[in-house]
Short mmCIF file of C-alpha atoms in Angstrom, two decimals:
data_model
loop_
_atom_site.label_atom_id
_atom_site.label_comp_id
_atom_site.label_asym_id
_atom_site.label_seq_id
_atom_site.Cartn_x
_atom_site.Cartn_y
_atom_site.Cartn_z
CA UNK W 32 78.43 80.80 148.35
CA UNK W 33 77.05 77.34 147.89
CA UNK W 34 78.60 75.08 145.26
CA UNK W 35 76.77 75.07 141.92
CA UNK W 36 78.84 73.09 139.39
CA UNK W 37 76.42 73.33 136.44
CA UNK W 38 78.35 71.09 134.04
CA UNK W 39 75.57 69.94 131.73
CA UNK W 40 76.02 70.99 128.11
CA UNK W 41 73.03 71.80 125.96
CA UNK W 42 72.48 68.99 123.40
CA UNK W 43 72.27 71.20 120.32
CA UNK W 44 75.66 70.75 118.75
CA UNK W 45 75.13 72.68 115.52
CA UNK W 46 73.80 76.16 114.65
CA UNK W 47 70.89 74.45 112.87
CA UNK W 48 69.94 72.52 116.02
CA UNK W 49 70.10 75.71 118.10
CA UNK W 50 67.95 77.46 115.50
CA UNK W 51 65.37 74.69 115.68
CA UNK W 52 65.24 74.85 119.47
CA UNK W 53 64.92 78.64 119.60
CA UNK W 54 62.15 78.46 116.99
CA UNK W 55 60.19 76.09 119.19
CA UNK W 56 61.03 78.21 122.24
CA UNK W 57 59.54 81.35 120.68
CA UNK W 58 56.73 79.88 118.57
CA UNK W 59 55.90 76.43 119.96
CA UNK W 60 54.19 74.08 120.21
CA UNK W 61 55.06 73.19 116.62
CA UNK W 62 54.94 70.02 114.57
CA UNK W 63 58.12 68.92 112.84
CA UNK W 64 56.75 70.04 109.50
CA UNK W 65 55.95 73.47 110.95
CA UNK W 66 59.48 73.69 112.34
CA UNK W 67 60.88 72.83 108.93
CA UNK W 68 58.73 75.50 107.32
CA UNK W 69 59.79 78.20 109.75
CA UNK W 70 63.49 77.36 109.71
CA UNK W 71 63.68 76.40 106.01
CA UNK W 72 65.52 73.25 106.99
CA UNK W 73 64.83 69.78 105.68
CA UNK W 74 62.53 67.39 107.47
CA UNK W 75 65.50 65.08 108.01
CA UNK W 76 67.53 67.88 109.64
CA UNK W 77 64.63 68.72 111.93
CA UNK W 78 64.11 65.10 112.96
CA UNK W 79 67.83 64.68 113.62
CA UNK W 80 67.96 67.78 115.83
CA UNK W 81 64.72 67.15 117.71
CA UNK W 82 65.49 63.59 118.79
CA UNK W 83 68.37 64.34 121.24
CA UNK W 84 66.49 67.36 122.58
CA UNK W 85 63.54 65.13 123.45
CA UNK W 86 65.81 62.46 124.91
CA UNK W 87 67.49 65.07 127.13
CA UNK W 88 64.13 66.44 128.26
CA UNK W 89 64.43 69.90 126.75
CA UNK W 90 61.61 69.24 124.28
CA UNK W 91 58.49 67.24 125.01
CA UNK W 92 56.14 65.68 122.50
CA UNK W 93 52.41 66.08 122.94
CA UNK W 94 50.83 62.89 121.67
CA UNK W 95 47.36 63.78 122.90
CA UNK W 96 46.73 67.00 121.00
CA UNK W 97 43.31 66.38 119.47
CA UNK W 98 43.30 69.77 117.82
CA UNK W 99 45.78 68.67 115.19
CA UNK W 100 45.04 66.46 112.24
CA UNK W 101 47.52 63.62 111.76
CA UNK W 102 49.37 63.46 108.49
CA UNK W 103 49.72 60.30 106.47
CA UNK W 104 51.95 57.83 108.25
CA UNK W 105 53.48 59.26 111.42
CA UNK W 106 51.09 61.47 113.48
CA UNK W 107 51.95 65.15 113.38
CA UNK W 108 52.49 65.48 117.13
CA UNK W 109 53.66 68.95 118.19
CA UNK W 110 56.75 69.46 120.31
CA UNK W 111 57.29 72.21 122.85
CA UNK W 112 59.96 73.33 125.28
CA UNK W 113 59.78 71.98 128.82
CA UNK W 114 60.30 75.29 130.62
CA UNK W 115 60.95 73.56 133.93
CA UNK W 116 63.94 71.64 132.55
CA UNK W 117 66.45 74.36 133.52
CA UNK W 118 66.60 77.56 135.57
CA UNK W 119 68.48 80.83 135.04
CA UNK W 120 69.19 83.96 137.05
CA UNK W 121 69.06 87.49 135.69
CA UNK W 122 70.31 90.62 137.48
CA UNK W 123 69.67 94.21 136.41
CA UNK W 124 72.14 96.70 137.91
CA UNK W 125 70.92 100.28 138.33
CA UNK W 126 72.70 103.17 139.99
CA UNK W 127 71.02 102.49 143.32
CA UNK W 128 69.46 99.03 143.23
CA UNK W 129 69.85 95.44 142.09
CA UNK W 130 66.83 93.62 140.69
CA UNK W 131 67.21 89.85 140.34
CA UNK W 132 64.93 87.16 138.98
CA UNK W 133 64.92 83.39 138.81
CA UNK W 134 63.40 82.20 135.53
CA UNK W 135 62.72 78.93 133.83
CA UNK W 136 63.96 77.97 130.38
CA UNK W 137 61.01 79.83 128.79
CA UNK W 138 62.11 82.96 130.69
CA UNK W 139 59.06 82.98 132.92
CA UNK W 140 59.83 84.67 136.23
CA UNK W 141 59.50 82.27 139.17
CA UNK W 142 61.03 84.45 141.92
CA UNK W 143 62.18 88.07 142.07
CA UNK W 144 64.31 89.98 144.55
CA UNK W 145 65.33 93.63 145.06
CA UNK W 146 68.40 94.83 146.96
CA UNK W 147 69.41 98.49 147.49
CA UNK W 148 72.99 99.40 146.60
CA UNK W 149 74.84 101.23 149.32
CA UNK W 150 77.94 101.66 147.16
CA UNK W 151 78.72 101.70 143.44
CA UNK W 152 82.21 100.36 143.97
CA UNK W 153 82.59 97.26 141.73
CA UNK W 154 83.65 95.10 144.65
CA UNK W 155 80.66 96.10 146.74
CA UNK W 156 78.26 95.61 143.82
CA UNK W 157 79.79 92.20 143.11
CA UNK W 158 79.28 91.17 146.75
CA UNK W 159 75.64 92.26 146.56
CA UNK W 160 75.13 90.33 143.32
CA UNK W 161 76.63 87.26 144.96
CA UNK W 162 74.26 87.61 147.91
CA UNK W 163 71.23 87.83 145.61
CA UNK W 164 72.42 84.87 143.56
CA UNK W 165 72.82 82.85 146.76
CA UNK W 166 69.22 83.61 147.70
CA UNK W 167 67.95 82.57 144.29
CA UNK W 168 70.07 79.41 144.23
CA UNK W 169 68.42 78.46 147.51
CA UNK W 170 65.01 79.15 145.94
CA UNK W 171 66.03 77.01 142.95
CA UNK W 172 66.63 74.05 145.26
CA UNK W 173 62.89 74.05 145.93
CA UNK W 174 62.20 73.48 142.23
CA UNK W 175 64.62 70.55 142.11
CA UNK W 176 66.27 71.92 138.96
CA UNK W 177 69.79 73.24 138.41
CA UNK W 178 70.60 76.85 137.57
CA UNK W 179 72.51 76.83 134.28
CA UNK W 180 73.59 80.42 133.94
CA UNK W 181 73.62 83.97 135.27
CA UNK W 182 72.95 87.04 133.14
CA UNK W 183 73.88 90.54 134.30
CA UNK W 184 72.56 93.68 132.58
CA UNK W 185 74.38 96.99 133.01
CA UNK W 186 73.82 100.34 131.33
CA UNK W 187 76.57 101.78 129.17
CA UNK W 188 79.26 100.41 126.89
CA UNK W 189 79.44 96.66 127.53
CA UNK W 190 81.59 94.21 125.59
CA UNK W 191 79.54 91.01 125.82
CA UNK W 192 82.11 88.83 124.08
CA UNK W 193 84.81 89.83 126.59
CA UNK W 194 82.41 90.09 129.53
CA UNK W 195 83.75 93.56 130.31
CA UNK W 196 81.91 96.74 131.26
CA UNK W 197 83.96 99.25 129.27
CA UNK W 198 82.15 102.32 130.57
CA UNK W 199 78.99 102.76 132.62
CA UNK W 200 78.27 106.43 133.32
CA UNK W 201 75.59 105.77 135.96
CA UNK W 202 77.88 103.42 137.90
CA UNK W 203 81.07 105.33 137.05
CA UNK W 204 82.77 102.10 136.01
CA UNK W 205 85.54 101.68 133.48
CA UNK W 206 86.95 98.38 132.20
CA UNK W 207 85.44 96.14 134.86
CA UNK W 208 85.77 92.41 133.93
CA UNK W 209 82.40 91.68 135.44
CA UNK W 210 81.71 88.30 133.83
CA UNK W 211 84.97 86.80 135.06
CA UNK W 212 84.60 88.25 138.55
CA UNK W 213 80.96 87.18 138.89
CA UNK W 214 81.70 83.68 137.62
CA UNK W 215 84.52 83.28 140.13
CA UNK W 216 82.23 84.51 142.91
CA UNK W 217 79.09 82.54 142.06
CA UNK W 218 80.43 79.45 140.29
CA UNK W 219 77.98 79.99 137.41
CA UNK W 220 78.57 80.68 133.73
CA UNK W 221 78.01 84.44 133.41
CA UNK W 222 76.84 86.58 130.50
CA UNK W 223 77.20 90.36 130.83
CA UNK W 224 75.47 92.67 128.38
CA UNK W 225 74.18 96.18 127.96
CA UNK W 226 70.80 96.43 129.68
CA UNK W 227 68.90 97.65 126.62
CA UNK W 228 70.36 94.90 124.42
CA UNK W 229 69.42 92.35 127.08
CA UNK W 230 65.85 93.69 127.09
CA UNK W 231 65.89 93.44 123.30
CA UNK W 232 66.87 89.76 123.47
CA UNK W 233 63.90 89.11 125.75
CA UNK W 234 61.56 90.98 123.39
CA UNK W 235 62.95 89.09 120.39
CA UNK W 236 62.53 85.63 121.88
CA UNK W 237 59.63 86.07 124.26
CA UNK W 238 57.94 89.45 123.74
CA UNK W 239 56.70 91.99 121.20
CA UNK W 240 59.47 91.17 118.73
CA UNK W 241 58.69 87.47 118.31
CA UNK W 242 58.51 86.63 114.61
CA UNK W 243 60.01 89.94 113.44
CA UNK W 244 63.22 90.01 111.45
CA UNK W 245 63.94 93.71 111.97
CA UNK W 246 62.83 95.79 114.94
CA UNK W 247 64.13 98.18 117.58
CA UNK W 248 63.57 98.73 121.29
CA UNK W 249 63.89 102.34 122.44
CA UNK W 250 64.02 102.94 126.18
CA UNK W 251 63.19 106.25 127.83
CA UNK W 252 64.12 107.12 131.38
CA UNK W 253 67.43 107.72 133.17
CA UNK W 254 68.99 107.48 129.72
CA UNK W 255 67.77 107.05 126.16
CA UNK W 256 68.74 103.61 124.88
CA UNK W 257 68.14 101.59 121.76
CA UNK W 258 68.46 97.89 121.00
CA UNK W 259 68.49 96.78 117.37
CA UNK W 260 67.53 93.53 115.70
CA UNK W 261 68.64 93.32 112.06
CA UNK W 262 67.91 90.24 109.95
CA UNK W 263 67.07 88.32 113.11
CA UNK W 264 70.24 89.19 115.04
CA UNK W 265 70.66 91.58 117.96
CA UNK W 266 73.28 94.03 116.75
CA UNK W 267 76.05 95.25 119.01
CA UNK W 268 78.39 96.63 116.36
CA UNK W 269 82.15 96.35 116.03
CA UNK W 270 82.70 98.21 119.29
CA UNK W 271 79.57 97.25 121.22
CA UNK W 272 77.77 100.60 121.02
CA UNK W 273 75.40 100.12 118.08
CA UNK W 274 72.04 101.81 118.60
CA UNK W 275 73.18 104.73 120.77
CA UNK W 276 70.42 107.07 119.61
CA UNK W 277 70.64 108.81 122.96
CA UNK W 278 73.78 110.44 121.62
CA UNK W 279 72.43 111.46 118.24
CA UNK W 280 72.82 115.24 118.21
CA UNK W 281 69.57 116.84 117.03
CA UNK W 282 70.28 120.42 118.16
CA UNK W 283 73.87 121.71 117.83
CA UNK W 284 72.94 124.69 120.03
CA UNK W 285 71.22 122.48 122.59
CA UNK W 286 72.23 121.67 126.15
CA UNK W 287 75.56 119.98 126.87
CA UNK W 288 75.55 116.19 127.19
CA UNK W 289 77.71 114.13 129.52
CA UNK W 290 79.24 112.53 126.41
CA UNK W 291 80.89 115.87 125.54
CA UNK W 292 78.59 116.91 122.70
CA UNK W 293 75.63 119.28 122.68
CA UNK W 294 71.97 118.75 121.86
CA UNK W 295 71.93 114.95 122.12
CA UNK W 296 68.54 113.27 122.51
CA UNK W 297 69.59 112.21 126.01
CA UNK W 298 70.62 115.76 126.96
CA UNK W 299 67.05 116.87 126.19
CA UNK W 300 64.86 113.87 127.02
CA UNK W 301 66.51 111.86 129.81
CA UNK W 302 64.87 112.13 133.23
CA UNK W 303 67.64 114.24 134.77
CA UNK W 304 67.69 116.58 131.77
CA UNK W 305 63.92 117.10 132.02
CA UNK W 306 64.03 117.77 135.77
CA UNK W 307 66.95 120.17 135.40
CA UNK W 308 65.32 122.07 132.57
CA UNK W 309 62.01 122.36 134.45
CA UNK W 310 63.88 123.89 137.39
CA UNK W 311 65.43 126.46 135.05
CA UNK W 312 62.20 127.30 133.25
CA UNK W 313 59.89 127.46 136.28
CA UNK W 314 62.27 128.55 139.02
CA UNK W 315 60.78 125.85 141.22
CA UNK W 316 62.73 123.35 143.33
CA UNK W 317 61.61 120.20 141.55
CA UNK W 318 63.20 117.30 143.43
CA UNK W 319 62.77 114.42 141.03
CA UNK W 320 60.91 112.96 138.06
CA UNK W 321 57.76 112.25 140.08
CA UNK W 322 57.48 115.93 141.04
CA UNK W 323 58.21 116.99 137.45
CA UNK W 324 55.41 114.76 136.14
CA UNK W 325 53.01 116.04 138.80
CA UNK W 326 53.83 119.65 137.93
CA UNK W 327 53.22 119.05 134.24
CA UNK W 328 50.00 117.17 134.91
CA UNK W 329 48.87 120.11 137.03
CA UNK W 330 49.11 122.26 133.92
CA UNK W 331 52.30 124.23 134.57
CA UNK W 332 53.10 125.66 131.10
CA UNK W 333 56.86 125.60 131.55
CA UNK W 334 56.90 121.97 132.64
CA UNK W 335 54.58 120.97 129.82
CA UNK W 336 56.81 122.72 127.29
CA UNK W 337 59.86 120.86 128.58
CA UNK W 338 58.08 117.53 128.15
CA UNK W 339 56.91 118.55 124.68
CA UNK W 340 60.50 119.31 123.71
CA UNK W 341 61.58 115.94 125.09
CA UNK W 342 58.92 114.19 123.01
CA UNK W 343 60.11 115.99 119.88
CA UNK W 344 63.68 114.82 120.57
CA UNK W 345 62.61 111.22 121.13
CA UNK W 346 60.49 111.24 117.98
CA UNK W 347 63.41 112.51 115.91
CA UNK W 348 65.67 109.89 117.42
CA UNK W 349 63.21 107.12 116.54
CA UNK W 350 62.91 108.52 113.01
CA UNK W 351 66.70 108.30 112.70
CA UNK W 352 66.50 104.59 113.52
CA UNK W 353 63.65 104.10 111.03
CA UNK W 354 65.49 105.97 108.28
CA UNK W 355 68.74 104.07 108.75
CA UNK W 356 67.42 100.53 109.29
CA UNK W 357 63.78 100.43 108.19
CA UNK W 358 62.55 98.25 111.08
CA UNK W 359 59.12 96.67 111.02
CA UNK W 360 58.44 97.86 114.56
CA UNK W 361 59.85 100.20 117.19
CA UNK W 362 58.94 99.32 120.78
CA UNK W 363 59.14 102.24 123.23
CA UNK W 364 59.68 101.22 126.83
CA UNK W 365 61.46 102.29 130.00
CA UNK W 366 60.57 103.95 133.27
CA UNK W 367 60.07 107.27 131.46
CA UNK W 368 56.79 105.97 130.08
CA UNK W 369 55.18 107.13 133.32
CA UNK W 370 55.13 110.53 131.61
CA UNK W 371 54.18 109.20 128.18
CA UNK W 372 50.89 111.10 127.99
CA UNK W 373 52.87 114.35 128.33
CA UNK W 374 54.90 113.81 125.18
CA UNK W 375 53.19 111.07 123.15
CA UNK W 376 51.71 113.53 120.64
CA UNK W 377 55.09 115.22 120.10
CA UNK W 378 56.79 111.85 119.59
CA UNK W 379 54.25 110.94 116.89
CA UNK W 380 54.44 114.33 115.17
CA UNK W 381 58.25 114.48 115.19
CA UNK W 382 58.51 110.90 113.96
CA UNK W 383 56.07 111.55 111.11
CA UNK W 384 57.91 114.74 110.13
CA UNK W 385 61.41 113.25 110.22
CA UNK W 386 60.81 109.70 108.92
CA UNK W 387 61.58 109.47 105.21
CA UNK W 388 59.19 107.85 102.77
CA UNK W 389 58.16 104.31 103.65
CA UNK W 390 60.11 104.48 106.92
CA UNK W 391 57.10 106.35 108.31
CA UNK W 392 55.09 103.10 108.00
CA UNK W 393 57.09 101.63 110.89
CA UNK W 394 54.80 100.33 113.64
CA UNK W 395 55.62 102.37 116.76
CA UNK W 396 54.32 100.74 119.95
CA UNK W 397 54.61 101.53 123.63
CA UNK W 398 55.27 98.72 126.09
CA UNK W 399 55.63 99.73 129.74
CA UNK W 400 57.92 97.24 131.47
CA UNK W 401 58.93 97.20 135.16
CA UNK W 402 62.55 96.69 136.16
CA UNK W 403 61.82 93.00 136.79
CA UNK W 404 61.47 92.71 133.01
CA UNK W 405 64.93 94.20 132.55
CA UNK W 406 66.27 91.54 134.91
CA UNK W 407 64.33 89.00 132.85
CA UNK W 408 66.22 90.37 129.85
CA UNK W 409 69.48 89.57 131.63
CA UNK W 410 68.20 86.03 132.21
CA UNK W 411 67.31 85.84 128.51
CA UNK W 412 70.95 86.53 127.59
CA UNK W 413 72.01 83.67 129.88
CA UNK W 414 69.48 81.38 128.19
CA UNK W 415 70.75 82.54 124.81
CA UNK W 416 74.37 81.83 125.78
CA UNK W 417 73.40 78.39 127.07
CA UNK W 418 71.63 77.46 123.85
CA UNK W 419 73.85 79.12 121.29
CA UNK W 420 77.59 79.47 121.03
CA UNK W 421 77.42 81.63 117.87
CA UNK W 422 75.48 84.54 119.38
CA UNK W 423 78.28 87.11 119.06
#
């Protein structure tokens, strides 16, 4: 592994300065007065925070923007983030593959890589992560900019503050200190987070959640996940498992779930649950999700009923989120959206039936995202850690 030694500290030394920078990152270009309005900070505080960020090259001032009218005295020149000022690496770990991306400071993907996993042993996965990081560090040399952090996204119960994967059912990991091990191996500062929360960070700062104080990301696929943003903060909860709607039991007499309960949303609507149930109902040897989708699209009544039941479960799970938190928006994503047309109507009907009162006004959107976007979410957590020390 090549030496990295990223020692530069981000020049935002207060929470207010970090808030100002992230506001420009998500909403810029902005004039100083617009920054003050969005952050509710004084003009003096904004000016004080912006100056070192410009001097260090993280913000640039556009003095030639003819579209803006100058105010009295000093021209109201907008500032924006120089995305090329720093690079970050994000890695999404699945049960059988690693997806890695090299992004700039604005979380735009510059390079992506895929690597099959031949083993789920933590040591073997760590070696594969290190190999991918080495490739991307070499790519980063071509941009002439340092890599300032590595984010790793893993499904399951992840303690971001400790950098430990407490339990990942798909990887069969327990209490793996992944951040420490990856940092020792790569020489980079490492942030490890749950994959859905990482995706939620990317949506909050760079995607469909920009500008929203309260929203949720629900992912459908191998599992049913949920990331929550409450009052502008991604919520992990006291034990790191906030938002586990996949394990909300909606049918006490339903199928058993790997968590030990019965009738969980995930036990009904996860990919493996759908495939298994279609085999039972139809008596056909359905190999995987692609075959299940094809069978349902071909009009097989049993397969279509299984997908309808899955949609009902997902809709009820989303309604639970809306009833408890009242988000402005719920974004549905994940690889399971390939079958969305098979259960979209049931999701809408179940949500409308189970959402209470004004919670039914929640804006429910679908946003298909490839796995590269999940890796981008991991990079977003690294960017977040670089900018802010008060994240968790």
